Short mmCIF file of C-alpha atoms in Angstrom, two decimals:
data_model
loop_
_atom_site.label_atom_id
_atom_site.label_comp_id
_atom_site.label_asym_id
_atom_site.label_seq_id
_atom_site.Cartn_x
_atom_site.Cartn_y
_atom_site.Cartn_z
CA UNK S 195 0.00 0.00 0.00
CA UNK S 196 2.73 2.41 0.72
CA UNK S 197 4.54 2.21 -2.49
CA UNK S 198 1.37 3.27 -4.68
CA UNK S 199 -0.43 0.35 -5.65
CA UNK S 200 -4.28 0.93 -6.41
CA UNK S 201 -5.06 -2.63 -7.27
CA UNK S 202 -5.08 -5.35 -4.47
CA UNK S 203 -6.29 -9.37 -4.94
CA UNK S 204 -6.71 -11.03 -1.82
CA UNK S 205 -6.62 -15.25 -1.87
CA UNK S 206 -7.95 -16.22 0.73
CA UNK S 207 -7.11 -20.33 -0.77
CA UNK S 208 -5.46 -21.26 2.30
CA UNK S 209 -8.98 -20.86 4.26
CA UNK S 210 -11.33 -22.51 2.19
CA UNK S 211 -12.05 -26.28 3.28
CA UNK S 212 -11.90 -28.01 0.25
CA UNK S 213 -12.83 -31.18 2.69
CA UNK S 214 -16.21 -29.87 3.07
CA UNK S 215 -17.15 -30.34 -0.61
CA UNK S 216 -17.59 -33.97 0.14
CA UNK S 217 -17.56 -34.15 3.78
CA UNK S 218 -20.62 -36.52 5.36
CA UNK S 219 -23.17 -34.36 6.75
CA UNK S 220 -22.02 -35.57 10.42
CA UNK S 221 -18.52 -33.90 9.80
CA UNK S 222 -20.37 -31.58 8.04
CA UNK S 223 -22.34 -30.26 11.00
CA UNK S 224 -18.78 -30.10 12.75
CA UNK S 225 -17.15 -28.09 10.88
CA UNK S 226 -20.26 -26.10 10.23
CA UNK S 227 -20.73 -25.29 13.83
CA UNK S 228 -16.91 -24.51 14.18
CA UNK S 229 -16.75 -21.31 12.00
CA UNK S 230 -16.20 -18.28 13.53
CA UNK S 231 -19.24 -17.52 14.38
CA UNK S 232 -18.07 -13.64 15.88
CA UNK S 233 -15.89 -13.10 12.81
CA UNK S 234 -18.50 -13.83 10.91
CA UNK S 235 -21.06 -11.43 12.75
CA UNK S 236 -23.76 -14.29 12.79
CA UNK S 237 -24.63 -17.25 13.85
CA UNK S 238 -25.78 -20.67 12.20
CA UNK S 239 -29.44 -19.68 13.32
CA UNK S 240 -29.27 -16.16 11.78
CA UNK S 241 -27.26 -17.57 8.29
CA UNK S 242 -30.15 -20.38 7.77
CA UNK S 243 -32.56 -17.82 7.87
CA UNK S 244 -30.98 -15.85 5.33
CA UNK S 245 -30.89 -18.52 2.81
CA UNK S 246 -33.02 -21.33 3.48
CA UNK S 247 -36.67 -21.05 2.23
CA UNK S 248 -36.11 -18.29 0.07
CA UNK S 249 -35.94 -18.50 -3.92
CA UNK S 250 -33.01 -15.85 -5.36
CA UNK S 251 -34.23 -15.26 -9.01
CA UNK S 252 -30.98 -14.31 -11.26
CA UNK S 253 -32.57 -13.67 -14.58
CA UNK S 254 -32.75 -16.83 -16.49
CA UNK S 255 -31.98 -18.79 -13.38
CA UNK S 256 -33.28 -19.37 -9.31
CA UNK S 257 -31.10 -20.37 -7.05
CA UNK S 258 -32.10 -22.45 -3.72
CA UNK S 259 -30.32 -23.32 -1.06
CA UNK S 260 -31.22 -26.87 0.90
CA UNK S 261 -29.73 -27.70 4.48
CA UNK S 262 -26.85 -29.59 3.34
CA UNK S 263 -26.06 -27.16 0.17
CA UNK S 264 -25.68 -24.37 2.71
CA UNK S 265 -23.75 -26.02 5.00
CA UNK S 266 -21.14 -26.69 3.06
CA UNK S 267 -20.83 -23.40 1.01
CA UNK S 268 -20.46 -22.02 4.63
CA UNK S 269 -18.11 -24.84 6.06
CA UNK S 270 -15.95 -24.88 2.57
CA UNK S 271 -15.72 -20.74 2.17
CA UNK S 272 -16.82 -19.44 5.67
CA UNK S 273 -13.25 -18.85 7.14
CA UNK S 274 -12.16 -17.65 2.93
CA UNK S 275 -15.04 -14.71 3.89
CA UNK S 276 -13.59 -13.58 7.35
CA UNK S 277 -9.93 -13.32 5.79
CA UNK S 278 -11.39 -11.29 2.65
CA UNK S 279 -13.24 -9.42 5.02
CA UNK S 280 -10.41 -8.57 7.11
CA UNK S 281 -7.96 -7.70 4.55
CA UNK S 282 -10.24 -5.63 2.95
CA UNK S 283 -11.08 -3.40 6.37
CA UNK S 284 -7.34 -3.52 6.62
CA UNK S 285 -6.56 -1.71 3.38
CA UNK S 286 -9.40 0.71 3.81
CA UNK S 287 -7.74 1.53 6.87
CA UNK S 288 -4.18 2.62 5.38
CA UNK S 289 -5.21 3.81 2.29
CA UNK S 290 -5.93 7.31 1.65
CA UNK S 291 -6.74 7.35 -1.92
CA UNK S 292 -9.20 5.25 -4.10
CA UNK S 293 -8.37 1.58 -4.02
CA UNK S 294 -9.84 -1.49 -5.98
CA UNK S 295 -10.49 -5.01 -4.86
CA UNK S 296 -10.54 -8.66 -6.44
CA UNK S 297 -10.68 -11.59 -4.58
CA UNK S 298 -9.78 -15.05 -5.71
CA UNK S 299 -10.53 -18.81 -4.63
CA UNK S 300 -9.61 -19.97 -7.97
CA UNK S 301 -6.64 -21.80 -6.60
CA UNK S 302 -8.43 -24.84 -4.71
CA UNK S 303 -9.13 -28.38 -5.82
CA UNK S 304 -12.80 -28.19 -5.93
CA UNK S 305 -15.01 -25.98 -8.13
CA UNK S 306 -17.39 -23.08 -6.72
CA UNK S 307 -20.64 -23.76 -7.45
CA UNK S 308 -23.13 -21.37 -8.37
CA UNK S 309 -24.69 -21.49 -4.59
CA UNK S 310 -21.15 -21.66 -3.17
CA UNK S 311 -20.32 -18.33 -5.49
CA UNK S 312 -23.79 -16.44 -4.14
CA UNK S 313 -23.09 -17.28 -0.92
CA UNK S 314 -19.48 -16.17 -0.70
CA UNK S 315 -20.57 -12.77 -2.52
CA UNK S 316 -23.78 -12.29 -0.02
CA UNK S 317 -21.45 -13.06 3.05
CA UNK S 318 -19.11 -10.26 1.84
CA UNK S 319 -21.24 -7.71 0.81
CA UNK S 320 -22.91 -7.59 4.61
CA UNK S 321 -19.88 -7.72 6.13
CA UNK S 322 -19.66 -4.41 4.16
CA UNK S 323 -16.85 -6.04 1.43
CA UNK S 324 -16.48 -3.87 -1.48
CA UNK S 325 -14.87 -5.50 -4.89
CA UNK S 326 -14.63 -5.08 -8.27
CA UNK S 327 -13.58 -8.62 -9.54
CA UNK S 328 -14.11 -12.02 -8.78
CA UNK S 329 -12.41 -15.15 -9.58
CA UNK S 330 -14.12 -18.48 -8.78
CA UNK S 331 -12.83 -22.19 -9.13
CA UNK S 332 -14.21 -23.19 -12.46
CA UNK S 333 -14.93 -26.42 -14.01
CA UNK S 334 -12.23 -27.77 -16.18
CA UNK S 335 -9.03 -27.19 -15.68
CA UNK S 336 -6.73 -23.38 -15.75
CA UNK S 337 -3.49 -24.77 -15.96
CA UNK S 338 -0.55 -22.35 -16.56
CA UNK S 339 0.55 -21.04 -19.94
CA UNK S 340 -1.16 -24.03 -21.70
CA UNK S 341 -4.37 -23.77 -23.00
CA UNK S 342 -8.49 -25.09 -21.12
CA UNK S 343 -8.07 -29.09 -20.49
CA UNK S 344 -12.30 -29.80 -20.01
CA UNK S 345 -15.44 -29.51 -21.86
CA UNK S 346 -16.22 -26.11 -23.66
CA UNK S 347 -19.73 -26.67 -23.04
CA UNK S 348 -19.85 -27.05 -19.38
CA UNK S 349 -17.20 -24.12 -19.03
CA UNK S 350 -20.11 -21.88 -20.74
CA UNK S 351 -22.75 -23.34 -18.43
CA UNK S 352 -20.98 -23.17 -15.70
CA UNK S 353 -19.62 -19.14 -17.02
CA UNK S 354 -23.04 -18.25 -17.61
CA UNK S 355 -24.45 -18.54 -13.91
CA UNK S 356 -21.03 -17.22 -12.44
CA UNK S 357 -21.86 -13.89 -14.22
CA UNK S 358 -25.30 -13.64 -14.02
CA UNK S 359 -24.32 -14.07 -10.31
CA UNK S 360 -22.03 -11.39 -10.60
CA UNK S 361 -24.80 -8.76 -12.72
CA UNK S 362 -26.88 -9.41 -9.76
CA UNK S 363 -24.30 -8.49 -7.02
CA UNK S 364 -22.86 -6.21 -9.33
CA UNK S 365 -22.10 -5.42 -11.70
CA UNK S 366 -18.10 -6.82 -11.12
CA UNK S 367 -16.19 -8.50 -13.13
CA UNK S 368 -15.34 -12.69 -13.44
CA UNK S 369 -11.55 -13.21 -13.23
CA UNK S 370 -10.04 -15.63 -15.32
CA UNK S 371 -6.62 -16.75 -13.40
CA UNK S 372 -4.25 -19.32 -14.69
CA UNK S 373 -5.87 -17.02 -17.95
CA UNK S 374 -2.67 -16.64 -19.96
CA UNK S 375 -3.16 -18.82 -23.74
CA UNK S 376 -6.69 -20.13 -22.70
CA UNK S 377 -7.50 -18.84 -26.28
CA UNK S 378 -10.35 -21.49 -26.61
CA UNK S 379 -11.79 -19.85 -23.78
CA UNK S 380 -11.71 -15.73 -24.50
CA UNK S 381 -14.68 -15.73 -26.78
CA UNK S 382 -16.72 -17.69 -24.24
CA UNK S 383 -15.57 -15.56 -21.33
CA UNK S 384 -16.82 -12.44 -23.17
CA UNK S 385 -19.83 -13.50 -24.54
CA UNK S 386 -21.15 -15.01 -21.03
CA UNK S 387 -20.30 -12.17 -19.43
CA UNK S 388 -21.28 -9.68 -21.27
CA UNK S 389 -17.51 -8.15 -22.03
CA UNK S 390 -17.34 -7.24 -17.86
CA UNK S 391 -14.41 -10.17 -17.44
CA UNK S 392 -10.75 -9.89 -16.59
CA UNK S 393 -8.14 -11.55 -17.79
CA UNK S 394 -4.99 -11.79 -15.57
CA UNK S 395 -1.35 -12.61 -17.54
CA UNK S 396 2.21 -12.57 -16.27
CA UNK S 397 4.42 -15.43 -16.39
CA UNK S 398 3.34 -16.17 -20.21
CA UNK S 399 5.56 -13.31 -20.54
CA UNK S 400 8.37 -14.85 -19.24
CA UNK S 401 7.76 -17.93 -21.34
CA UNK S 402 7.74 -15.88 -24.28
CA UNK S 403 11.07 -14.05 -23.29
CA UNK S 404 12.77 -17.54 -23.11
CA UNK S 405 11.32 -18.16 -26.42
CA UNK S 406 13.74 -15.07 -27.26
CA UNK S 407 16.54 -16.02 -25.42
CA UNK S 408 15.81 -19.98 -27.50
CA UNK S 409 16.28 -17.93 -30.93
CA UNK S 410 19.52 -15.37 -29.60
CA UNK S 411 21.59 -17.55 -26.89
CA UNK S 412 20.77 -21.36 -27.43
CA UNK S 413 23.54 -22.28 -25.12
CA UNK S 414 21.19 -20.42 -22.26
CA UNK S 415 18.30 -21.39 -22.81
CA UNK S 416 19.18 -25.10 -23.19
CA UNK S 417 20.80 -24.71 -19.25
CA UNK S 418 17.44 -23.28 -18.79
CA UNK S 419 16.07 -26.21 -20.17
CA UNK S 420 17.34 -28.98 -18.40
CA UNK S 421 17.01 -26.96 -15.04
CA UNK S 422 13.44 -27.21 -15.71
CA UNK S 423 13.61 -31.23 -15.83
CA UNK S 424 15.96 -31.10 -12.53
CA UNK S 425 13.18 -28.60 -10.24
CA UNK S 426 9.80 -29.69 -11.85
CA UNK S 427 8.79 -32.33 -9.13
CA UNK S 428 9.54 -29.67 -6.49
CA UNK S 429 8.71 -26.32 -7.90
CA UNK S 430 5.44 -27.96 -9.04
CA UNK S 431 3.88 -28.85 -5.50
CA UNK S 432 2.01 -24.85 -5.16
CA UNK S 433 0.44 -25.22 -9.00
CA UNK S 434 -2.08 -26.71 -10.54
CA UNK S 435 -0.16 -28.38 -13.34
CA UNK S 436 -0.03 -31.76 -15.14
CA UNK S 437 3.17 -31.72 -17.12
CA UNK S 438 5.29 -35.22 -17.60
CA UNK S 439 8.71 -35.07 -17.91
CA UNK S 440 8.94 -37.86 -19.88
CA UNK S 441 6.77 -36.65 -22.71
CA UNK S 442 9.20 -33.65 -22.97
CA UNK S 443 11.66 -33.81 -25.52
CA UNK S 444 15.18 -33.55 -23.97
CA UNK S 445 17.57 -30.81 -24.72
CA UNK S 446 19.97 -33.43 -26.03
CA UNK S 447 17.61 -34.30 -28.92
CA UNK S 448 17.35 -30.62 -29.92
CA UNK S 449 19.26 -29.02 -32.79
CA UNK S 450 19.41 -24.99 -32.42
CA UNK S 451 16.99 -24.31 -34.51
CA UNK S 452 14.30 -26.55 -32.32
CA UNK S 453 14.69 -24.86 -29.56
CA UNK S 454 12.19 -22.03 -29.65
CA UNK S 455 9.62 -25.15 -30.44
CA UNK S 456 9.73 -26.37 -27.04
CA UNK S 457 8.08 -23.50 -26.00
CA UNK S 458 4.84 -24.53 -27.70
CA UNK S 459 4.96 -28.40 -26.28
CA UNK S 460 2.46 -28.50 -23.69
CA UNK S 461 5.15 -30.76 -21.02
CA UNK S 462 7.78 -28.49 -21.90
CA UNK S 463 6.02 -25.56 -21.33
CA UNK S 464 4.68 -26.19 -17.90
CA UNK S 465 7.86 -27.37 -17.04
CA UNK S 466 9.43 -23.97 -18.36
CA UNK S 467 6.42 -22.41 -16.57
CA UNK S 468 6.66 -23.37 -12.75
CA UNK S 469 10.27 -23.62 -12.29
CA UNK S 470 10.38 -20.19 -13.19
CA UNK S 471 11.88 -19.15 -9.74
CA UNK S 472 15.05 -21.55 -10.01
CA UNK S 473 16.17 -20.17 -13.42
CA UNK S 474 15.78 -17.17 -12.09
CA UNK S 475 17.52 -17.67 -9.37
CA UNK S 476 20.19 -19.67 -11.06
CA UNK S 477 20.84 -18.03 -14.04
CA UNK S 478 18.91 -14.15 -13.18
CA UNK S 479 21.83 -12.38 -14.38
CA UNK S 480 22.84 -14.03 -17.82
CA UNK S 481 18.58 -13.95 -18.68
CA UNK S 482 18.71 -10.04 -18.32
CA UNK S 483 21.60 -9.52 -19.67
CA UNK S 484 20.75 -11.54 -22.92
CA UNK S 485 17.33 -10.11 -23.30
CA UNK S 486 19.00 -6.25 -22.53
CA UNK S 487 21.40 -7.07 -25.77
CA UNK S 488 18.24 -8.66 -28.00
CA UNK S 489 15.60 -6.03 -27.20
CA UNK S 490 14.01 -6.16 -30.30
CA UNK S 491 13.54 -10.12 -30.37
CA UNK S 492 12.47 -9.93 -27.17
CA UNK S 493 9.70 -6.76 -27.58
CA UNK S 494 8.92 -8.77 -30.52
CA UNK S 495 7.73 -12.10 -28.82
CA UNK S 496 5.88 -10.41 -25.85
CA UNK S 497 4.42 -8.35 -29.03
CA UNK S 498 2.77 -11.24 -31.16
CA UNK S 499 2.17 -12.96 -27.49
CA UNK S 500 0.19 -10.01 -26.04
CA UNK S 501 -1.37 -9.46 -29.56
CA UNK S 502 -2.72 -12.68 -29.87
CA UNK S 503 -4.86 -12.46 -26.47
CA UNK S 504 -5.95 -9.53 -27.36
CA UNK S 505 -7.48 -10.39 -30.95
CA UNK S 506 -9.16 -13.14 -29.33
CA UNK S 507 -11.07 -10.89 -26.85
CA UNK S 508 -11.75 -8.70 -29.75
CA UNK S 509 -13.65 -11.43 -31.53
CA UNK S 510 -15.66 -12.85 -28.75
CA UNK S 511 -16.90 -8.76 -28.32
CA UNK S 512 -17.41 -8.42 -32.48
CA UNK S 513 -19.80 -11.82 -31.75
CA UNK S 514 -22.03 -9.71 -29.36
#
């Protein structure tokens, strides 16, 4: 906050119980009745009836809560909505100047559900949580820098009551993370919600400089390279990833001129992708250097990279 930033995403990941998406209603109950109640500013007699016995209409849609459908949407995000809720009271605290908010449960191994969605967004808004973007746990599969592993189909579904979820709270806008190259996905994202979406890209960019450094330096990037076989088991464990090794061609197999290639094999790439922090670490100084002296091949891949997600938004909004 102090050095200028405007733009804040909280995670709260690391509270939501991904147990209680298939927890048995007896554990369910526990872990239900052990939220924090006074964080929360409720209690389980006061959230039931909020939700229970009501029908929310969301345009094309209703939405109904059960017993058991509430109880876990409250035991899986409960503690995710007092963390968002006190980061966000933090920052208005320390900030003196208009501020934006997104928060993010995208990285968790179950999907949000429509019900799970409304009630993390109804929790927040009366604890007085203001945001302007949202990123849920879709279906399928947002691995980085490759593109959507699931059915296109179900992702629009699935899109479609997100953001009609997010008109009626709303208006905000649906987050894709893990967004960078899911070009299958763009013109869906748009069209379900209505252009208000954001996409969120980074470390594409980095893949796209060591496609650079692949065309200038060969000798780098194939260090680069096999660093990425030696650190994938471990640099994988905080990502949602499925690369194999093994289905990577090796650096010894490459001539020069195949290099820049590997950056478009889906193993390769992931592998090139989360061990991003051990090249760096390892070889920081000769990656800068190299990409200071080849400016223009560099500007040039992040160019056609960045260009490319951007046409693809364009023709999901020429669709509308």
């Amino acid at each position: 906050a102090a050095a200028g930033y405007t733009f804040f995403t909280v995670d709260p990941g690391d509270h939501v119980d991904d147990e209680a998406h298939t927890a048995s209603l007896p554990d369910l109950e526990r872990k239900f009745a052990a939220l924090p109640w006074a964080d929360l500013d409720s209690s389980p007699a006061d959230l039931r009836a909020r939700f229970l016995g009501s029908t929310f209409e969301l345009e094309d849609r209703q939405l109904q809560f059960d017993e058991e459908s509430l109880l876990r949407a409250a035991a899986k995000y409960g503690r995710a909505v007092t963390h968002a809720a006190r980061m966000y009271r933090h920052l208005d605290s320390v900030l003196d100047r208009p501020w934006e908010l997104e928060v993010s449960v995208d990285e968790t191994a179950t999907p949000t559900s429509h019900l799970e969605h409304f009630y993390i967004v109804s929790e927040m808004r009366r604890l007085g949580v203001r945001w302007v973007s949202l990123a849920p746990r879709y279906v399928g599969s947002f691995e980085k820098g490759v593109d959507y592993i699931g059915d296109l189909d179900e992702l629009r579904a699935d899109l479609a009551g997100h953001a009609a979820i997010a008109r009626a709270f709303g208006p905000y806008k649906l987050s894709l993370h893990s967004g960078s190259d899911k070009f299958s996905v763009y013109p869906i994202a748009v069209e379900e919600t209505r252009h208000v979406v954001h996409l969120k890209t980074a470390g594409t960019s980095y893949l796209e400089a060591l496609r650079a450094i692949a065309q200038v330096d060969p000798a780098l990037f194939r260090e680069i390279y096999g660093l990425a076989f030696e650190r994938y088991d471990e640099d994988r464990r905080t990502y949602h990833v499925s690369a194999i090794p093994a289905r990577a061609p090796r650096p010894d197999t490459l001539a020069d001129d195949q290099l820049p290639d590997v950056l478009d094999q889906f193993d390769a790439r992931e592998m090139l992708h989360v061990t991003f922090g051990s090249a760096l670490a390892r070889y920081g100084t000769e990656i800068k250097s190299t990409l200071r002296a080849n400016e223009d091949a560099h500007y040039a891949a992040i160019e056609a990279h960045f260009d490319r997600h951007l046409a693809a938004f364009a023709e999901g909004a020429d669709g509308n």
